[in-house]
Tab-separated table of C-alpha atoms and ligand atoms in Angstrom:
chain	number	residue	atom	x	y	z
E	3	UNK	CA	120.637	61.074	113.909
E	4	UNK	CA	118.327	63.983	113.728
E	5	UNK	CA	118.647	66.756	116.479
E	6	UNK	CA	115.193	66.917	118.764
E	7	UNK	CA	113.559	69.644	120.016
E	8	UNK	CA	110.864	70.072	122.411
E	9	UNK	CA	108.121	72.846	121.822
E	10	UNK	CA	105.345	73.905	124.406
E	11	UNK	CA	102.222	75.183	123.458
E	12	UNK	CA	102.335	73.462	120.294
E	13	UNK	CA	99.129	71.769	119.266
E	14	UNK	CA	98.106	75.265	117.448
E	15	UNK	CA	98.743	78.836	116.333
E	16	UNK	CA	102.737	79.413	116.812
E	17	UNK	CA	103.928	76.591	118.380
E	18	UNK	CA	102.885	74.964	115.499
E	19	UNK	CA	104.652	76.510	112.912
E	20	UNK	CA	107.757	76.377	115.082
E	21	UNK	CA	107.254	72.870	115.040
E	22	UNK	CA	107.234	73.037	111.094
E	23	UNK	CA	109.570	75.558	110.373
E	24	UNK	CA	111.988	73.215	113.043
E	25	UNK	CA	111.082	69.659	110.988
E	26	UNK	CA	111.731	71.522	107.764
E	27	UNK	CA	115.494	72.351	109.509
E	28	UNK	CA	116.184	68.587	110.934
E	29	UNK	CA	114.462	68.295	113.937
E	30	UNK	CA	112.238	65.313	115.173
E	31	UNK	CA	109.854	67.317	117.407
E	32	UNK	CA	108.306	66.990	120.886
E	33	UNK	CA	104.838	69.113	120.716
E	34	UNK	CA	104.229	69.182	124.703
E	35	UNK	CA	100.598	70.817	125.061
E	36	UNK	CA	97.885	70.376	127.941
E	37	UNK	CA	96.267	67.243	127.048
E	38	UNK	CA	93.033	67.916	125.654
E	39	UNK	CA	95.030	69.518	122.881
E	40	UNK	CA	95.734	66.436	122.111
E	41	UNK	CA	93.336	65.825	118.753
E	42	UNK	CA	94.349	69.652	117.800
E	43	UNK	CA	97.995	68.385	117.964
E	44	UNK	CA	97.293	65.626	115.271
E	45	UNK	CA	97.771	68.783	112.165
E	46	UNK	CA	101.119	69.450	114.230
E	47	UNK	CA	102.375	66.365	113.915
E	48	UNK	CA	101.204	65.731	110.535
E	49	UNK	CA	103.450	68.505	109.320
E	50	UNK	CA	105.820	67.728	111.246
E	51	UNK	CA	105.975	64.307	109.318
E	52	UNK	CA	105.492	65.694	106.101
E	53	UNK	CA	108.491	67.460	106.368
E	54	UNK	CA	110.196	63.759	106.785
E	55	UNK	CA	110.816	64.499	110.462
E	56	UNK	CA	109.091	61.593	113.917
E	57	UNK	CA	107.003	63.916	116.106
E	58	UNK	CA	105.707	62.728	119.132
E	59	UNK	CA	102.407	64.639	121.776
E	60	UNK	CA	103.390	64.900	125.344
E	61	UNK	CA	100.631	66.006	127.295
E	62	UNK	CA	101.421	68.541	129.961
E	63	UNK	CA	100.894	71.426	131.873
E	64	UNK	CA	103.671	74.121	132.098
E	65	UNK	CA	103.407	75.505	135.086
E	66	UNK	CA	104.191	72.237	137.290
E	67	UNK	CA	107.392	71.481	137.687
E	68	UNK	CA	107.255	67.544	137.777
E	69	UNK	CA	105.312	67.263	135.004
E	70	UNK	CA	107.850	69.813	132.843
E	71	UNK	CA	110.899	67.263	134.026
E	72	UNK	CA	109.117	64.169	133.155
E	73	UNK	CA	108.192	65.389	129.844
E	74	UNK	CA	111.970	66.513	129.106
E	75	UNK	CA	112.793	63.159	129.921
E	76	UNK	CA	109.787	61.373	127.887
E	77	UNK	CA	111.117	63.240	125.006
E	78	UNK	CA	115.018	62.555	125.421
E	79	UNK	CA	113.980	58.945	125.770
E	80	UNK	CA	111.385	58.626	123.271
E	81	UNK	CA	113.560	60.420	119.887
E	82	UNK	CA	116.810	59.582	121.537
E	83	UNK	CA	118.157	62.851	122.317
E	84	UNK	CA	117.741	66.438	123.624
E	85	UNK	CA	119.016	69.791	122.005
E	86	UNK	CA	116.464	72.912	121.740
E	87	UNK	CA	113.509	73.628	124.029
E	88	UNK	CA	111.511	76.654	123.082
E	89	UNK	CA	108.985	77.561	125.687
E	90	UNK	CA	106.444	78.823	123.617
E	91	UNK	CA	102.986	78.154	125.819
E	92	UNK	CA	101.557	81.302	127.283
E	93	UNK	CA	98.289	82.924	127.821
E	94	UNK	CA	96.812	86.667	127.661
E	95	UNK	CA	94.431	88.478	130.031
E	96	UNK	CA	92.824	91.569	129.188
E	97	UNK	CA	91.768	93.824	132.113
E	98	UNK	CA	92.806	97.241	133.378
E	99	UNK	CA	94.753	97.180	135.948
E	100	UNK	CA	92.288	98.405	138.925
E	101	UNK	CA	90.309	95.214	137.554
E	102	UNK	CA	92.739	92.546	138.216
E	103	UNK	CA	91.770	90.071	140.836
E	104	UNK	CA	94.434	87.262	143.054
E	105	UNK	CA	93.349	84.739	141.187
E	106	UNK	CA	93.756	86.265	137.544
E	107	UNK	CA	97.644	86.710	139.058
E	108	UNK	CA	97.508	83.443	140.790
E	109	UNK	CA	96.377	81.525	136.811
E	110	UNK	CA	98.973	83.767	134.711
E	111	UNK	CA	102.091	83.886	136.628
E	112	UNK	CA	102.570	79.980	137.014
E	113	UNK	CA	101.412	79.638	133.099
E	114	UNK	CA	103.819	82.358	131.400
E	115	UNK	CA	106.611	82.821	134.138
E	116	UNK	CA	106.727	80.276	136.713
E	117	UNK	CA	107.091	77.979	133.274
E	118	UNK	CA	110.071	79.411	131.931
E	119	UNK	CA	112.082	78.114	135.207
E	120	UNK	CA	110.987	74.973	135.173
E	121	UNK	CA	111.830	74.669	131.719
E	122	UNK	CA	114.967	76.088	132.037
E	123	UNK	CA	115.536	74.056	134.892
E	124	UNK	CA	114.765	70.786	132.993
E	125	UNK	CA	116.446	71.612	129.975
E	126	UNK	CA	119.932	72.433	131.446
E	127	UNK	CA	119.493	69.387	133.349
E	128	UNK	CA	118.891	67.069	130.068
E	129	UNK	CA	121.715	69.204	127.819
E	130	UNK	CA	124.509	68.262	131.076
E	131	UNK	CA	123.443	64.656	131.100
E	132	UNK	CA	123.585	64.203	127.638
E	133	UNK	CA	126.586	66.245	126.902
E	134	UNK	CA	124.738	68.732	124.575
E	135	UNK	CA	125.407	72.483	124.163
E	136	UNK	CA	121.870	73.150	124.227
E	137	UNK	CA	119.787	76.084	123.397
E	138	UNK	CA	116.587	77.492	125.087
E	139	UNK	CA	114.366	79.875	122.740
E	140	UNK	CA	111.586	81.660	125.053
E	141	UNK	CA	108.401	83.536	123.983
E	142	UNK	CA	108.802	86.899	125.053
E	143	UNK	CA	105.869	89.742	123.153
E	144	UNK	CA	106.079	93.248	122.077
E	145	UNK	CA	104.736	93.204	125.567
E	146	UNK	CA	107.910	92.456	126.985
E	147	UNK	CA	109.374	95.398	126.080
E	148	UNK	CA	106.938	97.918	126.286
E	149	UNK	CA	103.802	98.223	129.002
E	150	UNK	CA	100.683	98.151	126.855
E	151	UNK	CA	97.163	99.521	128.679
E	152	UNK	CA	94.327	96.440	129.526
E	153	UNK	CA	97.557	93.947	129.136
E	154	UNK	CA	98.933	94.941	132.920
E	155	UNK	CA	99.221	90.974	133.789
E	156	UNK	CA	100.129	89.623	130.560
E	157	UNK	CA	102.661	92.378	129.953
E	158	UNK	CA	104.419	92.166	133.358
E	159	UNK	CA	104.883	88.222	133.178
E	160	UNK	CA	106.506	88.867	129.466
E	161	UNK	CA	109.223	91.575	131.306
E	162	UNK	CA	109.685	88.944	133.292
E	163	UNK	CA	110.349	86.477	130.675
E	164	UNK	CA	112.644	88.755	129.306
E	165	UNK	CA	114.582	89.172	132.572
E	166	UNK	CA	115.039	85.591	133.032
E	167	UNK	CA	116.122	85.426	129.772
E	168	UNK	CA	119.170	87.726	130.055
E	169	UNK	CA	120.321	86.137	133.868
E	170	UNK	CA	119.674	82.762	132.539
E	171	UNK	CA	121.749	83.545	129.776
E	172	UNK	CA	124.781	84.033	131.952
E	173	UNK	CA	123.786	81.702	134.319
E	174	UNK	CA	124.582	78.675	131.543
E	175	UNK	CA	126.778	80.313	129.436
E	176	UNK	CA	129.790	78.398	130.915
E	177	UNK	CA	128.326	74.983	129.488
E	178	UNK	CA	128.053	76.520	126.178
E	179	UNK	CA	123.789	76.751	126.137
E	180	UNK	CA	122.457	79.895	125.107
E	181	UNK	CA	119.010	81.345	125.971
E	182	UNK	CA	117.225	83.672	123.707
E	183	UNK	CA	113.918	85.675	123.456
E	184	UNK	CA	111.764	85.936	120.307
E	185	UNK	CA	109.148	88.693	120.726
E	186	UNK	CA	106.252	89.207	118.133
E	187	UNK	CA	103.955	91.630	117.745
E	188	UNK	CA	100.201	91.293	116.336
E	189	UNK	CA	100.034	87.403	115.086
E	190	UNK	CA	96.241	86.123	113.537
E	191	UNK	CA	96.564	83.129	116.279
E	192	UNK	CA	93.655	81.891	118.911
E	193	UNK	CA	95.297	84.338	121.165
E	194	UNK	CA	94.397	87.293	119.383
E	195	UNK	CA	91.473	85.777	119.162
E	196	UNK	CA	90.580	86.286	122.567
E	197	UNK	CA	91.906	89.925	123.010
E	198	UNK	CA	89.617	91.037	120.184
E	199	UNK	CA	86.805	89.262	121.749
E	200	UNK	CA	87.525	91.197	125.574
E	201	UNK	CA	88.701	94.728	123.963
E	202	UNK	CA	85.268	94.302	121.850
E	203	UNK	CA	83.232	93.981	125.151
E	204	UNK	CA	85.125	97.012	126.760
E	205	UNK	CA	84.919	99.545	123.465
E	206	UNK	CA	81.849	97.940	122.038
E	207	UNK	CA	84.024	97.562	117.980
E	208	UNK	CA	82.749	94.817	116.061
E	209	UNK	CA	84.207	91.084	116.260
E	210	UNK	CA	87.605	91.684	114.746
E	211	UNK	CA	87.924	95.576	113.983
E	212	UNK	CA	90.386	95.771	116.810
E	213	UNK	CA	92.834	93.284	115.691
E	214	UNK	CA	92.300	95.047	111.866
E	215	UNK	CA	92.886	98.350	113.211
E	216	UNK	CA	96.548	97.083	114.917
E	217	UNK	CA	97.642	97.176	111.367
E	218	UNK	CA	97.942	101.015	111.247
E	219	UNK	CA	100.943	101.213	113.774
E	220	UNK	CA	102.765	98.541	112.017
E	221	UNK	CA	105.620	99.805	109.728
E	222	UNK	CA	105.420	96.400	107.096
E	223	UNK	CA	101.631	97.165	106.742
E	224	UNK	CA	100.207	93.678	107.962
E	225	UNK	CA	99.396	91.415	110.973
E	226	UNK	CA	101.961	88.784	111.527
E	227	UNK	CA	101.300	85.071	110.170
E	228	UNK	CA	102.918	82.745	113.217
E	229	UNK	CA	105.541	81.454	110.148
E	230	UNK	CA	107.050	85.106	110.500
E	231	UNK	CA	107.683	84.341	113.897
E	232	UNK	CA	109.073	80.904	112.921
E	233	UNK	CA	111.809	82.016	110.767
E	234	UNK	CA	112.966	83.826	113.563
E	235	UNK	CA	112.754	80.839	116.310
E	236	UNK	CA	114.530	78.766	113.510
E	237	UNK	CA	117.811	80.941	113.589
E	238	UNK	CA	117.733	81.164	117.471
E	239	UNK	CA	117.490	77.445	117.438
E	240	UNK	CA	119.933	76.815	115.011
E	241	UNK	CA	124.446	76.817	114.741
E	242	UNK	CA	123.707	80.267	113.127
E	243	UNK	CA	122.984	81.648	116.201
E	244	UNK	CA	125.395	80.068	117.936
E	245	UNK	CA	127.598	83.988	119.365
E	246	UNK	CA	123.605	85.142	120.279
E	247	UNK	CA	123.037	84.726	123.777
E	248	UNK	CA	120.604	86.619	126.391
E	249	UNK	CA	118.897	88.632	123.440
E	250	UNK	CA	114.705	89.529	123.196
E	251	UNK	CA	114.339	89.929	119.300
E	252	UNK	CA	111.937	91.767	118.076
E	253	UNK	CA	109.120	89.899	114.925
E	254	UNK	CA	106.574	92.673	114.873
E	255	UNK	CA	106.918	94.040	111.306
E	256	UNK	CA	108.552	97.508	112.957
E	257	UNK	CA	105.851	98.486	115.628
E	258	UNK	CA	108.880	99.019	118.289
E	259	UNK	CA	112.782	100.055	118.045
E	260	UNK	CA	115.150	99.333	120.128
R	19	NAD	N1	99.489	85.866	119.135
R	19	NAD	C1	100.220	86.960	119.359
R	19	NAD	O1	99.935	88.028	118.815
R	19	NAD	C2	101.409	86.898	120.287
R	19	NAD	C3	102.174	88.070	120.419
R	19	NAD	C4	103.271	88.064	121.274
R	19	NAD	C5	103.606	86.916	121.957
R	19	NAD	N2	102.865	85.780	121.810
R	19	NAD	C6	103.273	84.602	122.586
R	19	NAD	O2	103.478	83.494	121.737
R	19	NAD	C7	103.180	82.282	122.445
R	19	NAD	C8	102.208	81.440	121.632
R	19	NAD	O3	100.997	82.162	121.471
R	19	NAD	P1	99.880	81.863	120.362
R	19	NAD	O4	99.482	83.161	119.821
R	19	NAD	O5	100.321	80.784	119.462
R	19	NAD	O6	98.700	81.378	121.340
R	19	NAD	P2	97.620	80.201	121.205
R	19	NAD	O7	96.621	80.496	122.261
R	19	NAD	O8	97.175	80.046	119.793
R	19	NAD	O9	98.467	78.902	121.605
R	19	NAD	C9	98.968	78.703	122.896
R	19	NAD	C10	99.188	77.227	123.131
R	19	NAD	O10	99.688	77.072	124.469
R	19	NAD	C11	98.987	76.011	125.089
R	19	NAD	N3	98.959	76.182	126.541
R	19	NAD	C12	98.272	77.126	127.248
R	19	NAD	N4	98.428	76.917	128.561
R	19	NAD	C13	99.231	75.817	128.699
R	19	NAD	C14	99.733	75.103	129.811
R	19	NAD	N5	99.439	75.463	131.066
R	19	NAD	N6	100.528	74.032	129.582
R	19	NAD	C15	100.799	73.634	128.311
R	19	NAD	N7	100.363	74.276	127.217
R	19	NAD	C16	99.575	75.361	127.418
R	19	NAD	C17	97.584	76.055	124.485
R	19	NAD	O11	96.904	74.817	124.648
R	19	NAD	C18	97.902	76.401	123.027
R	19	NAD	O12	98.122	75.241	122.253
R	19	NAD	C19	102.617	82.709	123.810
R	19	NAD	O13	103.631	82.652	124.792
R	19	NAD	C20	102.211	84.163	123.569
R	19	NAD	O14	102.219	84.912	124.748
R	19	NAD	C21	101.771	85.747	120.995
């Protein structure tokens, strides 16, 4: 019986190649996305079955809490078991900081932070029930370790990511789950996308110079491809990983040490 694992955020850019690089290991896959992602999740799952592995679309939204538990349980119920969720979903705002209004905080925080409980939540719920020493793999950034200017929103809800992950850590380390933190750097996804787009209307550079020019503080010399970050999510999901609890690691190429 193949191990199942439940990926937000998933229809495109790094949830997807999670949900490959997590097939390609033994995983049937739950790609839980909001639900007009839907026809976008169709090239998710058909990797996922070309690597021999059942995936299955939950529609859902992240930051509500009944709909996070119900599709925890769609998924345990549907591929007939419940091991790894990786709360991957996440969104980025670019304003400076005298710029952002209640309701930019009020759409953020319940997408990137208030997310990570509930998953949490409804994870440790599913492993006890089932008996599993499960593992939770969150998306933390470059961001969560280091304040970046124009990113004061999406930056603060990834130090809070990170936070969680370390308490949560402890929190369910006497059931034997772990909780880890993967934290990339510059990835060529739909997110960076949009920050090129916003920095271009604040310092006027063409339609992708800013994401180009990211390359220069990067010690590997290139922008990350979201299967860079996979590898890393693979390990954190996998027996390898198995003495690594509570830890943010770092998939930026070398653009921070710690
Ligand atoms: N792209 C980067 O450079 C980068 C760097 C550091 C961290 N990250 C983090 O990696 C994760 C994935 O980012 P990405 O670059 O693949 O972004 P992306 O925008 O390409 O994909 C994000 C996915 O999350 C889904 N999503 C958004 N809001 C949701 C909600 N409320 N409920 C359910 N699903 C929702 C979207 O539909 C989309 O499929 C995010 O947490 C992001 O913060 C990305």
């Amino acid at each position: 019986m193949s191990k199942v694992a439940l990926i937000t955020g998933a229809a495109q850019g790094i949830g997807r190649a999670i949900a490959t690089k997590l097939a390609e290991d033994g995983f049937d896959i739950a790609i839980a996305d909001l639900p007009f992602q839907e026809e976008v999740a169709a090239e998710t799952i058909a990797a996922v079955e070309a690597a021999g592995h059942r995936a299955i679309f939950i529609g859902l939204n992240v930051a509500d809490k009944a709909n996070f538990d119900a599709a925890v349980d769609e998924a345990a119920e549907k591929l007939g078991g419940f091991d790894v969720l990786v709360n991957n979903a996440g969104i980025a705002q670019v304003k400076p900081v005298l710029e952002v209004t209640q309701e930019d905080l009020e759409k953020i925080y319940p997408i990137n932070v208030y997310s990570v409980f509930y998953g949490i939540q409804a994870a440790a719920r599913k492993f006890d029930e089932l008996g599993v020493k499960g593992k939770i793999v969150n998306a933390a950034s470059i961001a969560a370790i280091q304040g970046f200017p124009i990113l004061g929103t999406y930056s603060t809800t990834k130090f809070a990511v990170r936070g969680l992950t370390q308490v949560a850590a402890q929190e369910l380390a006497p059931k034997g789950h772990t909780v880890n933190a993967y934290a990339p750097g510059i990835v060529g996804t739909g997110m960076w996308e949009l920050i090129d787009e916003e920095l271009s209307k604040i310092n006027g550079k063409p339609k992708g110079q800013n994401f180009k020019e990211q390359i220069s503080g990067i010690a590997l010399g290139r922008t990350s491809e979201p299967r860079d970050v996979a590898g890393v999510v693979s390990f954190l999901a996998s027996e390898n990983s198995d003495y690594v609890t509570g830890q943010v690691i770092l998939v930026d190429g070398g653009m921070l040490y710690n």
